[in-house]
Coordinates of C-alpha atoms in Angstrom, one line a residue:
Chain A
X1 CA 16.1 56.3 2.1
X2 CA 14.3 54.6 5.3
X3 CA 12.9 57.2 7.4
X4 CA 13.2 57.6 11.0
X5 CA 10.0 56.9 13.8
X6 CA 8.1 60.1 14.0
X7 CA 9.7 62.2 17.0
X8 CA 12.7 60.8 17.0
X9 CA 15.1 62.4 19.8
X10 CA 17.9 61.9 17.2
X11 CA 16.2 64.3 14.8
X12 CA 15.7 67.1 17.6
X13 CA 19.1 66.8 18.4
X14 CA 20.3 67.4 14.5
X15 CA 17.9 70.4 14.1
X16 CA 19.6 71.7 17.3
X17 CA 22.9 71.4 16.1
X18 CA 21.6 72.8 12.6
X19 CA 20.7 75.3 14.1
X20 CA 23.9 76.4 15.9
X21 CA 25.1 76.1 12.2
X22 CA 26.3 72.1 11.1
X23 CA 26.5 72.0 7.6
X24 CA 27.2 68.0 8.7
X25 CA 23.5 68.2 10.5
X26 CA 21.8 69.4 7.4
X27 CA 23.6 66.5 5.4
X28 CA 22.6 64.0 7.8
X29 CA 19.0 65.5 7.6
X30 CA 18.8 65.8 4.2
X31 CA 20.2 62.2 3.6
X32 CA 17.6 60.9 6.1
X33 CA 14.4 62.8 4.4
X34 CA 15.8 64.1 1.0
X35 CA 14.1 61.5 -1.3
X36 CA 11.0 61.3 0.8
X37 CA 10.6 65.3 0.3
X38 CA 11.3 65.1 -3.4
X39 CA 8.9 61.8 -3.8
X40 CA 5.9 63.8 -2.3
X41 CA 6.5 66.7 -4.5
X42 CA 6.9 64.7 -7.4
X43 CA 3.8 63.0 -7.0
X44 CA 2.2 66.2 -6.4
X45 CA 3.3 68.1 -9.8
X46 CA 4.9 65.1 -11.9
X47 CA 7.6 67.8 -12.9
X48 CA 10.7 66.6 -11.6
X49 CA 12.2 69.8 -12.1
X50 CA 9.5 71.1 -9.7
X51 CA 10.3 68.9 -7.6
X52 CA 14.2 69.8 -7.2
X53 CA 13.3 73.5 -6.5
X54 CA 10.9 72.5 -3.9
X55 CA 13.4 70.2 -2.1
X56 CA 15.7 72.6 -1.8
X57 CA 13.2 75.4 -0.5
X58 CA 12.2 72.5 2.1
X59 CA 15.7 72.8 3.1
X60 CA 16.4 76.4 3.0
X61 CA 13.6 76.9 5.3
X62 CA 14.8 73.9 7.5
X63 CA 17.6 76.1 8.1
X64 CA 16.1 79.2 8.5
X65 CA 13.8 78.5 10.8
X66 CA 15.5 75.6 12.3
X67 CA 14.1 77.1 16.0
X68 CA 10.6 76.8 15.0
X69 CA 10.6 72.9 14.9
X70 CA 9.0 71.6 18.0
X71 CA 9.6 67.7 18.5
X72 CA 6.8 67.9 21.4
X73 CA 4.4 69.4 18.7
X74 CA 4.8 66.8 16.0
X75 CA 7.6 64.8 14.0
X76 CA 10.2 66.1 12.1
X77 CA 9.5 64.4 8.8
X78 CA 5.6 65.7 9.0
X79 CA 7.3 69.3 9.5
X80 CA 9.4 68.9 6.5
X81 CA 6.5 66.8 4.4
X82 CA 3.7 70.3 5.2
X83 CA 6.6 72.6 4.1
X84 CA 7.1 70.5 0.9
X85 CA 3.7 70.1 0.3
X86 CA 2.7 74.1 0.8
X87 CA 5.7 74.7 -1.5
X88 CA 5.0 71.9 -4.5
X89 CA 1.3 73.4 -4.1
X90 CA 2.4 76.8 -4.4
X91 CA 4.2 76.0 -7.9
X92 CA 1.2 74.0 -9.3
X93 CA -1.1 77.6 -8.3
X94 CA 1.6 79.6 -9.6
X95 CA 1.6 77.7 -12.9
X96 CA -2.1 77.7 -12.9
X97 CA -2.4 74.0 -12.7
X98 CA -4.2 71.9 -10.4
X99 CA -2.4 69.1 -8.3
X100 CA -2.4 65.7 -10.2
X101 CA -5.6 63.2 -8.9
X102 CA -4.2 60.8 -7.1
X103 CA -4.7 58.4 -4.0
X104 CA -6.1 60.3 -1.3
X105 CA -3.3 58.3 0.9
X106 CA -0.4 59.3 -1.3
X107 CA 0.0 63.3 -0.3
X108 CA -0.3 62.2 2.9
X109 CA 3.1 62.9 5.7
X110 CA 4.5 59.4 7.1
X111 CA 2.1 59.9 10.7
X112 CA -0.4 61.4 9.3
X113 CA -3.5 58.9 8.6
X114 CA -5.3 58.8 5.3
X115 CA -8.4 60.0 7.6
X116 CA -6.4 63.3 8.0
X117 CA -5.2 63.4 4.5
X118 CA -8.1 63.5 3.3
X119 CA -9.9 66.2 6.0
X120 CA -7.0 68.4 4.6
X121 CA -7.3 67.6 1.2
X122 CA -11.0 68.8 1.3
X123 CA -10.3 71.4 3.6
X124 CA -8.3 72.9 1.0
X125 CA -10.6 72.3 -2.1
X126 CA -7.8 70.3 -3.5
X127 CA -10.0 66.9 -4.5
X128 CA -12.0 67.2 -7.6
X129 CA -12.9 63.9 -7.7
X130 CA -13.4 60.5 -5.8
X131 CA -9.9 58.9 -6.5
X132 CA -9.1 55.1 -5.9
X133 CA -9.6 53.2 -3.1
X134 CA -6.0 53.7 -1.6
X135 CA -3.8 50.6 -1.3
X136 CA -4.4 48.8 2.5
X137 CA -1.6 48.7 4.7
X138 CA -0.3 45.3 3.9
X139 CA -0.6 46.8 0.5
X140 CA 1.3 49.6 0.6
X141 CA 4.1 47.6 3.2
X142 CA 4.3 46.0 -0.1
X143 CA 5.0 48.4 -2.4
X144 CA 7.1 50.3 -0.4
X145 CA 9.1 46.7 0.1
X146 CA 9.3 46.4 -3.6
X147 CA 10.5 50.2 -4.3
X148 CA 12.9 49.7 -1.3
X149 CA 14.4 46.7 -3.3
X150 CA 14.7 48.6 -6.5
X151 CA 16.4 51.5 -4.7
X152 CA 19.0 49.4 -3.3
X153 CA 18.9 46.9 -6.3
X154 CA 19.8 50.7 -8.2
X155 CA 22.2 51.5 -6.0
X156 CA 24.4 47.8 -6.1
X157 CA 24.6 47.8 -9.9
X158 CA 27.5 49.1 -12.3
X159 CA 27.4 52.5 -12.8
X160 CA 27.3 52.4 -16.7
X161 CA 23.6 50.1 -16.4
X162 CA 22.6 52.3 -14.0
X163 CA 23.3 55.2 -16.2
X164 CA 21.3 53.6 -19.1
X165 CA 18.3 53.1 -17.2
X166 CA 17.7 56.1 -15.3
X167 CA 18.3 58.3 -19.0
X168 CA 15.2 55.6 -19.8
X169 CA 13.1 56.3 -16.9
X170 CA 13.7 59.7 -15.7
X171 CA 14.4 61.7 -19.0
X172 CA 12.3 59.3 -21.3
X173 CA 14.8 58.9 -23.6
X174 CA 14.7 55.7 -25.7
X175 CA 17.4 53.3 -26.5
X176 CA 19.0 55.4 -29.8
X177 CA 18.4 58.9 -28.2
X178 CA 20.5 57.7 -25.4
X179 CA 23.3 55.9 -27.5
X180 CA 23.8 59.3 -29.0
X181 CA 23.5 61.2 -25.7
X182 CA 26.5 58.8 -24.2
X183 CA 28.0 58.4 -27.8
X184 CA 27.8 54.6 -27.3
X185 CA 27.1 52.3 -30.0
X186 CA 23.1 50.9 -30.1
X187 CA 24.2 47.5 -29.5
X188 CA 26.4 48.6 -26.3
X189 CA 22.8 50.7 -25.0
X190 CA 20.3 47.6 -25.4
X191 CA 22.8 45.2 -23.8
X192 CA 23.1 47.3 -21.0
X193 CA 19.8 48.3 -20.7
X194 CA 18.7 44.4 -20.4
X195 CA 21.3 43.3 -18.1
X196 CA 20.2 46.3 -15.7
X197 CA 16.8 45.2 -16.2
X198 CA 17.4 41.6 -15.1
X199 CA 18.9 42.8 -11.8
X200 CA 16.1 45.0 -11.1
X201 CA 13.6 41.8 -11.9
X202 CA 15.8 39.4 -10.0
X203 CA 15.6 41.8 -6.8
X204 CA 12.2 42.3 -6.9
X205 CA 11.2 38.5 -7.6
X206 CA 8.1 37.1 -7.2
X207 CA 5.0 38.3 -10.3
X208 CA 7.8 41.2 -11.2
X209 CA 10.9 38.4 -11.8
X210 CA 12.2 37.1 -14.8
X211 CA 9.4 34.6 -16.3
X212 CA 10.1 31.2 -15.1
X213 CA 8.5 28.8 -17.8
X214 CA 11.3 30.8 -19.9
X215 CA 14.6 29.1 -20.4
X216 CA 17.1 31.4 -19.0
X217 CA 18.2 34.2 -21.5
X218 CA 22.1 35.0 -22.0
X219 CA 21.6 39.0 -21.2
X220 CA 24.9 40.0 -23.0
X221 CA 24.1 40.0 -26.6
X222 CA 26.3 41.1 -29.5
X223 CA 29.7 42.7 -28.4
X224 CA 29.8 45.1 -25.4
X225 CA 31.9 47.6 -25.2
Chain B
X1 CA 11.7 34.1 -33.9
X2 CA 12.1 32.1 -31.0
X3 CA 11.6 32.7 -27.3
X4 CA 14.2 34.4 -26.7
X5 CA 14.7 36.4 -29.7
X6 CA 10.9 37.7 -28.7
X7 CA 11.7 38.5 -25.3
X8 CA 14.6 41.0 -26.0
X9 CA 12.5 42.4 -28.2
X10 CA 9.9 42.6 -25.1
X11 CA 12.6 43.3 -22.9
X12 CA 14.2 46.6 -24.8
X13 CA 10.3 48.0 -25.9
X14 CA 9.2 47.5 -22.0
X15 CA 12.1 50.3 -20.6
X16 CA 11.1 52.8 -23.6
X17 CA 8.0 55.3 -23.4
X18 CA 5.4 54.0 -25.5
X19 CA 7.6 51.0 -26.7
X20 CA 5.3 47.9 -26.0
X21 CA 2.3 50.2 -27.9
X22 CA 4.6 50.4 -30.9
X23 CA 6.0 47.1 -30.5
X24 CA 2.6 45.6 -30.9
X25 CA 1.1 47.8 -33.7
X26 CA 3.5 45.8 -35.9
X27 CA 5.3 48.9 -37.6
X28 CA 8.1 47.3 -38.3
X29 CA 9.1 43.7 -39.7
X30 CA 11.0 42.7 -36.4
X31 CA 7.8 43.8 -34.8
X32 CA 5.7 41.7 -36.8
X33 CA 7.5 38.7 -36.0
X34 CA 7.4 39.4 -31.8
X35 CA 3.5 40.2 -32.6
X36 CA 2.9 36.7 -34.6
X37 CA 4.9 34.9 -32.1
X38 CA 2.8 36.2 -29.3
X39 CA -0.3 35.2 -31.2
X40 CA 0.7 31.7 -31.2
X41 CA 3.1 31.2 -27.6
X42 CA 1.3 32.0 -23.8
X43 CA 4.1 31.5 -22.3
X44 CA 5.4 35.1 -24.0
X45 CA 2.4 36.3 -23.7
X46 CA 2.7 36.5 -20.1
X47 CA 6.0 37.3 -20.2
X48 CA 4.8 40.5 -22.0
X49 CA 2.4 41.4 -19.1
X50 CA 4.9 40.7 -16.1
X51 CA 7.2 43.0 -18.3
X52 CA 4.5 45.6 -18.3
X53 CA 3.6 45.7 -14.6
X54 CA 7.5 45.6 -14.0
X55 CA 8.2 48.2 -16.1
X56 CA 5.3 50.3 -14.6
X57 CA 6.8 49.9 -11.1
X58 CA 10.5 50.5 -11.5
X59 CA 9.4 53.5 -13.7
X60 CA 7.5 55.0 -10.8
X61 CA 9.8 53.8 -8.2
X62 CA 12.9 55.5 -10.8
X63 CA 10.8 58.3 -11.7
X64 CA 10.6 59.6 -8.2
X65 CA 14.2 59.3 -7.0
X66 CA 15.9 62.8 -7.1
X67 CA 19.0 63.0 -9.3
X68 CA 22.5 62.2 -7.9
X69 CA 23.8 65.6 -7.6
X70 CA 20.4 67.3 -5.9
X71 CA 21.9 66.5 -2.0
X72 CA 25.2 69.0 -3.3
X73 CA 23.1 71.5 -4.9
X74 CA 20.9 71.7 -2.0
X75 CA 23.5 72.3 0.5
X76 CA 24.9 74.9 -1.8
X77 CA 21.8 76.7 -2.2
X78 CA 21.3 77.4 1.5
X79 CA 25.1 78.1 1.7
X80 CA 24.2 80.8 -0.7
X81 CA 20.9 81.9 0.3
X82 CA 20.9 80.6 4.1
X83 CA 21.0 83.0 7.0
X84 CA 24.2 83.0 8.3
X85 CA 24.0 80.5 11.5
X86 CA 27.1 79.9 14.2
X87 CA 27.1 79.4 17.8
X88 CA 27.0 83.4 18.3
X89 CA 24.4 84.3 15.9
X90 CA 22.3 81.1 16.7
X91 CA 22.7 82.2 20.5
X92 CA 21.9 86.1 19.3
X93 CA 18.6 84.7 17.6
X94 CA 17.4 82.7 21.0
X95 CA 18.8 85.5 23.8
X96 CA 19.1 89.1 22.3
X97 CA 21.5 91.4 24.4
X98 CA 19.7 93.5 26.7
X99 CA 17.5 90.8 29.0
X100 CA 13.6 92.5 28.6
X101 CA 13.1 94.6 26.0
X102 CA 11.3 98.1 26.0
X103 CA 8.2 97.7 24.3
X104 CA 6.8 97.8 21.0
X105 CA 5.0 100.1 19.0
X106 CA 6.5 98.2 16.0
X107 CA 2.9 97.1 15.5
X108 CA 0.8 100.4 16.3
X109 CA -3.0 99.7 16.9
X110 CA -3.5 101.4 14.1
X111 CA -1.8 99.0 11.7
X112 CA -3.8 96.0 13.4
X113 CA -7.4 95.2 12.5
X114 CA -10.2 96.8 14.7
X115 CA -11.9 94.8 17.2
X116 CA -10.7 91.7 18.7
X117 CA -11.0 89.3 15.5
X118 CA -10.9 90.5 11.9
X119 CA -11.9 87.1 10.5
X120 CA -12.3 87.3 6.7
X121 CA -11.1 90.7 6.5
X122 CA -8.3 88.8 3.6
X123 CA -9.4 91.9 0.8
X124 CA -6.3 93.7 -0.9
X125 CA -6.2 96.6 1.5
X126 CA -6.4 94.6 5.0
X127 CA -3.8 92.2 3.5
X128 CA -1.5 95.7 2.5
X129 CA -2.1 96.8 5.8
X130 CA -0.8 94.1 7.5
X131 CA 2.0 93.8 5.2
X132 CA 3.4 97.1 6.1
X133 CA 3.2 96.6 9.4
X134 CA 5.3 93.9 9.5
X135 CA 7.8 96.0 7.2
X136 CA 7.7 98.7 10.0
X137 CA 8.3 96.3 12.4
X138 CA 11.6 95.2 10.3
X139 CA 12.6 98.7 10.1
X140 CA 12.2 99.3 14.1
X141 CA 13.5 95.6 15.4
X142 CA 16.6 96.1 13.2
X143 CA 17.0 99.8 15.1
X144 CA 16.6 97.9 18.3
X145 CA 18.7 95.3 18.0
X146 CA 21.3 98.1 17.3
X147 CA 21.1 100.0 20.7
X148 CA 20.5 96.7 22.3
X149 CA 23.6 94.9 21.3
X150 CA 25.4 97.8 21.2
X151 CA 29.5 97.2 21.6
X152 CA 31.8 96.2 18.7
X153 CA 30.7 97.0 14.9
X154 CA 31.1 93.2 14.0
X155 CA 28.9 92.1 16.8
X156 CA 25.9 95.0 15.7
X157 CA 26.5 93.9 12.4
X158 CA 26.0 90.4 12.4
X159 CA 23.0 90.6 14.9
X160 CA 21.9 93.4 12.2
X161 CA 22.3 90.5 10.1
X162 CA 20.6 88.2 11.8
X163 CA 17.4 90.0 12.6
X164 CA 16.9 91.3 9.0
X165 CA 17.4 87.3 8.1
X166 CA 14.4 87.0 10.4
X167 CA 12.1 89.9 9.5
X168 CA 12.7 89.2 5.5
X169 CA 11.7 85.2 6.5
X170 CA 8.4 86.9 8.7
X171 CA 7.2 89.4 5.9
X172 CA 8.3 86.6 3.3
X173 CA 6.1 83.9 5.3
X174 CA 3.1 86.4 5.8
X175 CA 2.9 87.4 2.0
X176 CA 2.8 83.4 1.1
X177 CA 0.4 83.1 3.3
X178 CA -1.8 86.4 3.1
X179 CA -1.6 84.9 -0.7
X180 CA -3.7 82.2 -0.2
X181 CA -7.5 82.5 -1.2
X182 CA -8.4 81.2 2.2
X183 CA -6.1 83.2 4.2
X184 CA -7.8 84.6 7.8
X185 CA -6.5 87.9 9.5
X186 CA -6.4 87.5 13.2
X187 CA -6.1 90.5 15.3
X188 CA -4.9 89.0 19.3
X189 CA -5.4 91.2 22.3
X190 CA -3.6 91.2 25.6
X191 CA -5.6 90.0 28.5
X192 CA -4.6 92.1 31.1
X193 CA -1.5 93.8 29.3
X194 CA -3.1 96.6 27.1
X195 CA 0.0 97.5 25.2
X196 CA 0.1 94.0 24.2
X197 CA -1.0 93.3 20.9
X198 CA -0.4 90.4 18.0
X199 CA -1.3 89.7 14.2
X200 CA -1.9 86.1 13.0
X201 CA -2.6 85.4 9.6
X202 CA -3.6 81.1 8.5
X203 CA -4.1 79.2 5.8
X204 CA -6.7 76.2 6.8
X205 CA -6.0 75.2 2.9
X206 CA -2.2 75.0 3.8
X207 CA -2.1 75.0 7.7
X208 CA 0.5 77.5 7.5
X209 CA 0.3 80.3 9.9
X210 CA 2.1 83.3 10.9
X211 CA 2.1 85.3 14.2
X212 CA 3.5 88.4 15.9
X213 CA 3.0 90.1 18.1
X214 CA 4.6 93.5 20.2
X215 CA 4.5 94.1 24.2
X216 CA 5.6 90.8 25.2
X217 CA 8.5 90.7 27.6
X218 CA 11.4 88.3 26.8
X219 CA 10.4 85.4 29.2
X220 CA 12.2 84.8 32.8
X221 CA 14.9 82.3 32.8
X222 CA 13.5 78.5 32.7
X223 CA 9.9 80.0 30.8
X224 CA 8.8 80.5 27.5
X225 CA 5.9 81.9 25.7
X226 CA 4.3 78.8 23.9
X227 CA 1.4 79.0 21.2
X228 CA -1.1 76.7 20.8
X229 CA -4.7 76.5 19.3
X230 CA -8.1 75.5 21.1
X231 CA -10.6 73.4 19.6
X232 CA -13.4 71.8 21.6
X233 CA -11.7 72.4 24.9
X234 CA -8.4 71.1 24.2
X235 CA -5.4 72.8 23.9
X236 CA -2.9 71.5 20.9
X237 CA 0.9 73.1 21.4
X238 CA 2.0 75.2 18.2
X239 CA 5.3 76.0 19.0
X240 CA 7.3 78.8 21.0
X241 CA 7.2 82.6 20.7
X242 CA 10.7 83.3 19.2
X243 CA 12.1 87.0 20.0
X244 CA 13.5 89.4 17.2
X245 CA 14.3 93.0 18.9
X246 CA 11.0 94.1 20.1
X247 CA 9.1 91.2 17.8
X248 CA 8.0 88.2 19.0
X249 CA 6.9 85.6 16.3
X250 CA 6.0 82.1 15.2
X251 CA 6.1 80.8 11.9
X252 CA 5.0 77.1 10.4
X253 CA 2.2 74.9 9.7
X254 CA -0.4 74.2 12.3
X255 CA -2.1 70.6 11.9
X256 CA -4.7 72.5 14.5
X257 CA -5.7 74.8 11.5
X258 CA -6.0 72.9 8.7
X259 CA -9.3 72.8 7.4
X260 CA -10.3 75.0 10.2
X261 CA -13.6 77.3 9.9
X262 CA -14.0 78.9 13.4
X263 CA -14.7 77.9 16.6
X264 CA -11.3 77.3 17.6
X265 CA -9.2 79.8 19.5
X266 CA -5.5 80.8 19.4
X267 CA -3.4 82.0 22.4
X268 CA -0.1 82.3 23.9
X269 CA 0.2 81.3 27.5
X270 CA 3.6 82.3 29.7
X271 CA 4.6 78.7 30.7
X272 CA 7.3 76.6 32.3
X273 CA 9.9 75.8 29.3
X274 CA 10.7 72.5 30.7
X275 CA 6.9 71.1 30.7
X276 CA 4.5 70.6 28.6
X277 CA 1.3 72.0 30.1
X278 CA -0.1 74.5 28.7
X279 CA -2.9 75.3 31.1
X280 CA -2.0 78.5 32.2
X281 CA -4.3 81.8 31.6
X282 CA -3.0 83.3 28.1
X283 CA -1.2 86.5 27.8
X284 CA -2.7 87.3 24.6
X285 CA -5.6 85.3 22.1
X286 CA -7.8 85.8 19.9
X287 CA -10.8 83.7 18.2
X288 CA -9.8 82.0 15.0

């Protein structure tokens, strides 16, 4: 989900209306900065279950202290992105791990510059060591282009290949763990599996498409269900 | 095996975990076929590694979308565990019945740190101290809010409601906060007000900070009592002063604090709500 320009009067007016209790305003919010909240915390802990409870204490606290947020002070998304972050960290110390290493730029809320992230980071004895060079900004335009296209490349496809690849990707399972988890035959899983895969590969294009020195490949093989 | 026989092979070991490792180490006899093919065709050989960086990205990209159903759970959560919110309780929260309140006492000097900055003072009893007096002030805001609103037993009860809501997010807040292994005690003074008193507790690690403090007037119509921290002369906003019965508190992160390590100051300054300057004398600072 795209996020808004940082101080946007349209967010001030939703946490106002939040606060005189809209359900509809925290569904609006929550649509707007939902997956950028759980992103961050995932990156952060690399426990997606982690990251669900912290997204929802990012919104619970959205709500109760929906009068604290200040648009003059700062943006909306680096209010919700410090809450999440605080909370995610909070897990990680209460499960007496460390955050993951990773780019100093990734942690780091939508306007806040990796300069800053990285201040804070050290500020708060969170880097242990020097990390990779983090990506430039035509760089990371890039890769947030390309995730952008699998989201919506995700979102456009039938519901039964999407359902294959996300058990793949987000719960690890292979190809016979999850024809016994859907009680579909193996054959039904891998054809499935491929044809979401092309999608995916035909939406991102370019060094990430399907191999073009290869004749083209009939996806559907053996007898779907 | 032909082309494509080797790239479903590719294809379906790319989108397991681990599936091109065991693809290649030839376990199997359909694996040893994909692994002599490769040996002798580039073409599938590159395939292989545009499959591999593919795979890498959708898996991250995947990997880091929340699951369907997390936007319904989420909203049910705070149904559950939200304060209760509506025009009359949100308006109860920003105007408590009663214009001015009497003043405080919910912080006593004696539950405060000595002298005008504590800095450091984070040991086990300062953070106790501090603690309790933010449970007494609980205890007393909810009594006030009673007499104040006064009038029908739905109308104490929900602004009951909603101050305990408050007080339990406050105490809650200063806890996390006190918590952390960086945390600094603040103790703010009035400037010419000597019943005026505050508590601030940050986190430069986190940036989170709480402040209350007791004495402070609700503001005159069309002013507010705004926050903000000094570094090197310049003033950054924090946000407003927000009123429960006699408390008067901020909670959030502070960008101003993070990594912070003194020579900064914070202060609340009486000033025009519908501005943003914030060069007015403060009614009550201290030196973080």
């Amino acid at each position: 989900m795209a996020e808004r320009q940082p101080g946007s009067t349209d967010d001030a007016n939703l946490v106002r209306q939040l606060a005189a209790g809209s359900e509809s305003a925290l569904g609006t919010l929550y649509d707007r900065y939902g997956d950028a909240i759980f992103a961050a915390a995932y990156r952060l802990t690399s426990d997606r279950g982690a990251a669900e409870e912290v997204v929802q204490e990012t919104f619970l606290t959205l709500w109760n202290r929906a009068e604290m947020f200040d648009p003059a002070a700062g943006s909306l998304s680096a209010w919700l992105h410090t809450i999440g972050r605080n909370r995610a960290v909070d897990r990680l110390r209460a499960a007496g791990r460390r955050p993951q290493l990773v780019a100093l730029s990734s942690p780091a809320a939508p306007d806040e510059s990796e300069t800053q992230a990285l201040e804070r980071a050290v500020a708060g004895g969170r880097v242990m060591a020097g990390a990779m060079q983090p990506p430039g900004p035509e760089e990371a335009a890039d890769a947030a282009h390309l995730r952008d296209a699998i989201r919506i490349a995700l979102g456009a496809m039938p519901e039964l290949e999407r359902m294959v690849i996300l058990l793949a990707y987000q719960e690890e399972l292979s190809q016979t763990e999850i024809a016994e988890r859907l009680a579909w035959p193996l054959g039904t899983v891998k054809t499935r599996t491929r044809r979401a895969l092309l999608r995916l590969r035909q939406a991102l294009g370019g060094e990430f498409g399907p191999s073009p020195e290869l004749d083209a490949v009939p996806v559907y093989t053996g007898k779907d269900r | 095996m032909d082309h494509n026989e080797a790239r479903e092979q590719l294809e379906l070991a790319a989108i397991e975990p681990g599936g091109i490792d065991r693809l290649i180490a030839g376990d199997t006899a359909s694996a040893q076929a994909v692994v002599a093919h490769l040996a002798g065709c580039p073409e599938c050989t590159d395939e292989l590694a545009r499959l591999e960086r593919t795979s890498r990205l959708i898996g991250a990209t995947i990997r880091e979308l929340p699951p369907v159903d997390l936007r319904e759970r989420t909203l049910a959560s705070v149904r559950a565990l939200g304060r209760p919110r509506g025009p009359s309780l949100a308006a109860s929260v920003d105007q408590p019945a009663g214009g001015p309140v009497s003043l405080p006492s919910a912080l006593s000097r004696d539950s405060v740190p000595e002298g005008p900055t504590a800095r450091g003072t984070s040991g086990r009893r300062a953070a106790i101290g501090w603690v309790a007096a933010i449970a007494a002030a609980v205890v007393l805001s909810v009594a006030t809010t009673s007499i104040l609103v006064g009038g029908r037993v739905d109308q104490r009860l929900a602004a009951q409601s909603d101050t305990i809501h408050t007080l339990e997010e406050v105490t809650a807040a200063t806890l996390r906060v006190t918590a952390e292994p960086d945390a600094q005690h603040v103790a703010l003074t009035g400037r010419s007000d000597p019943n005026l008193m505050g508590s601030l507790v940050f986190s430069p690690g986190t940036s989170e900070l709480v402040v209350v403090a007791t004495g402070l007037s609700q503001p005159p119509a069309g002013q507010e009592y705004r926050c903000w921290v000094e570094r090197s002369g310049t003033r950054e906003r924090v946000g407003r002063m927000f009123f429960s019965g006699d408390l008067a508190y901020w909670i959030g992160p502070v960008s101003a604090v993070s990594g912070l390590s003194g020579g900064a100051r914070f202060g609340v300054s009486l000033v025009d709500a519908s501005g943003a300057s914030l060069d007015t004398e403060p009614v009550l600072d201290g030196e973080l």
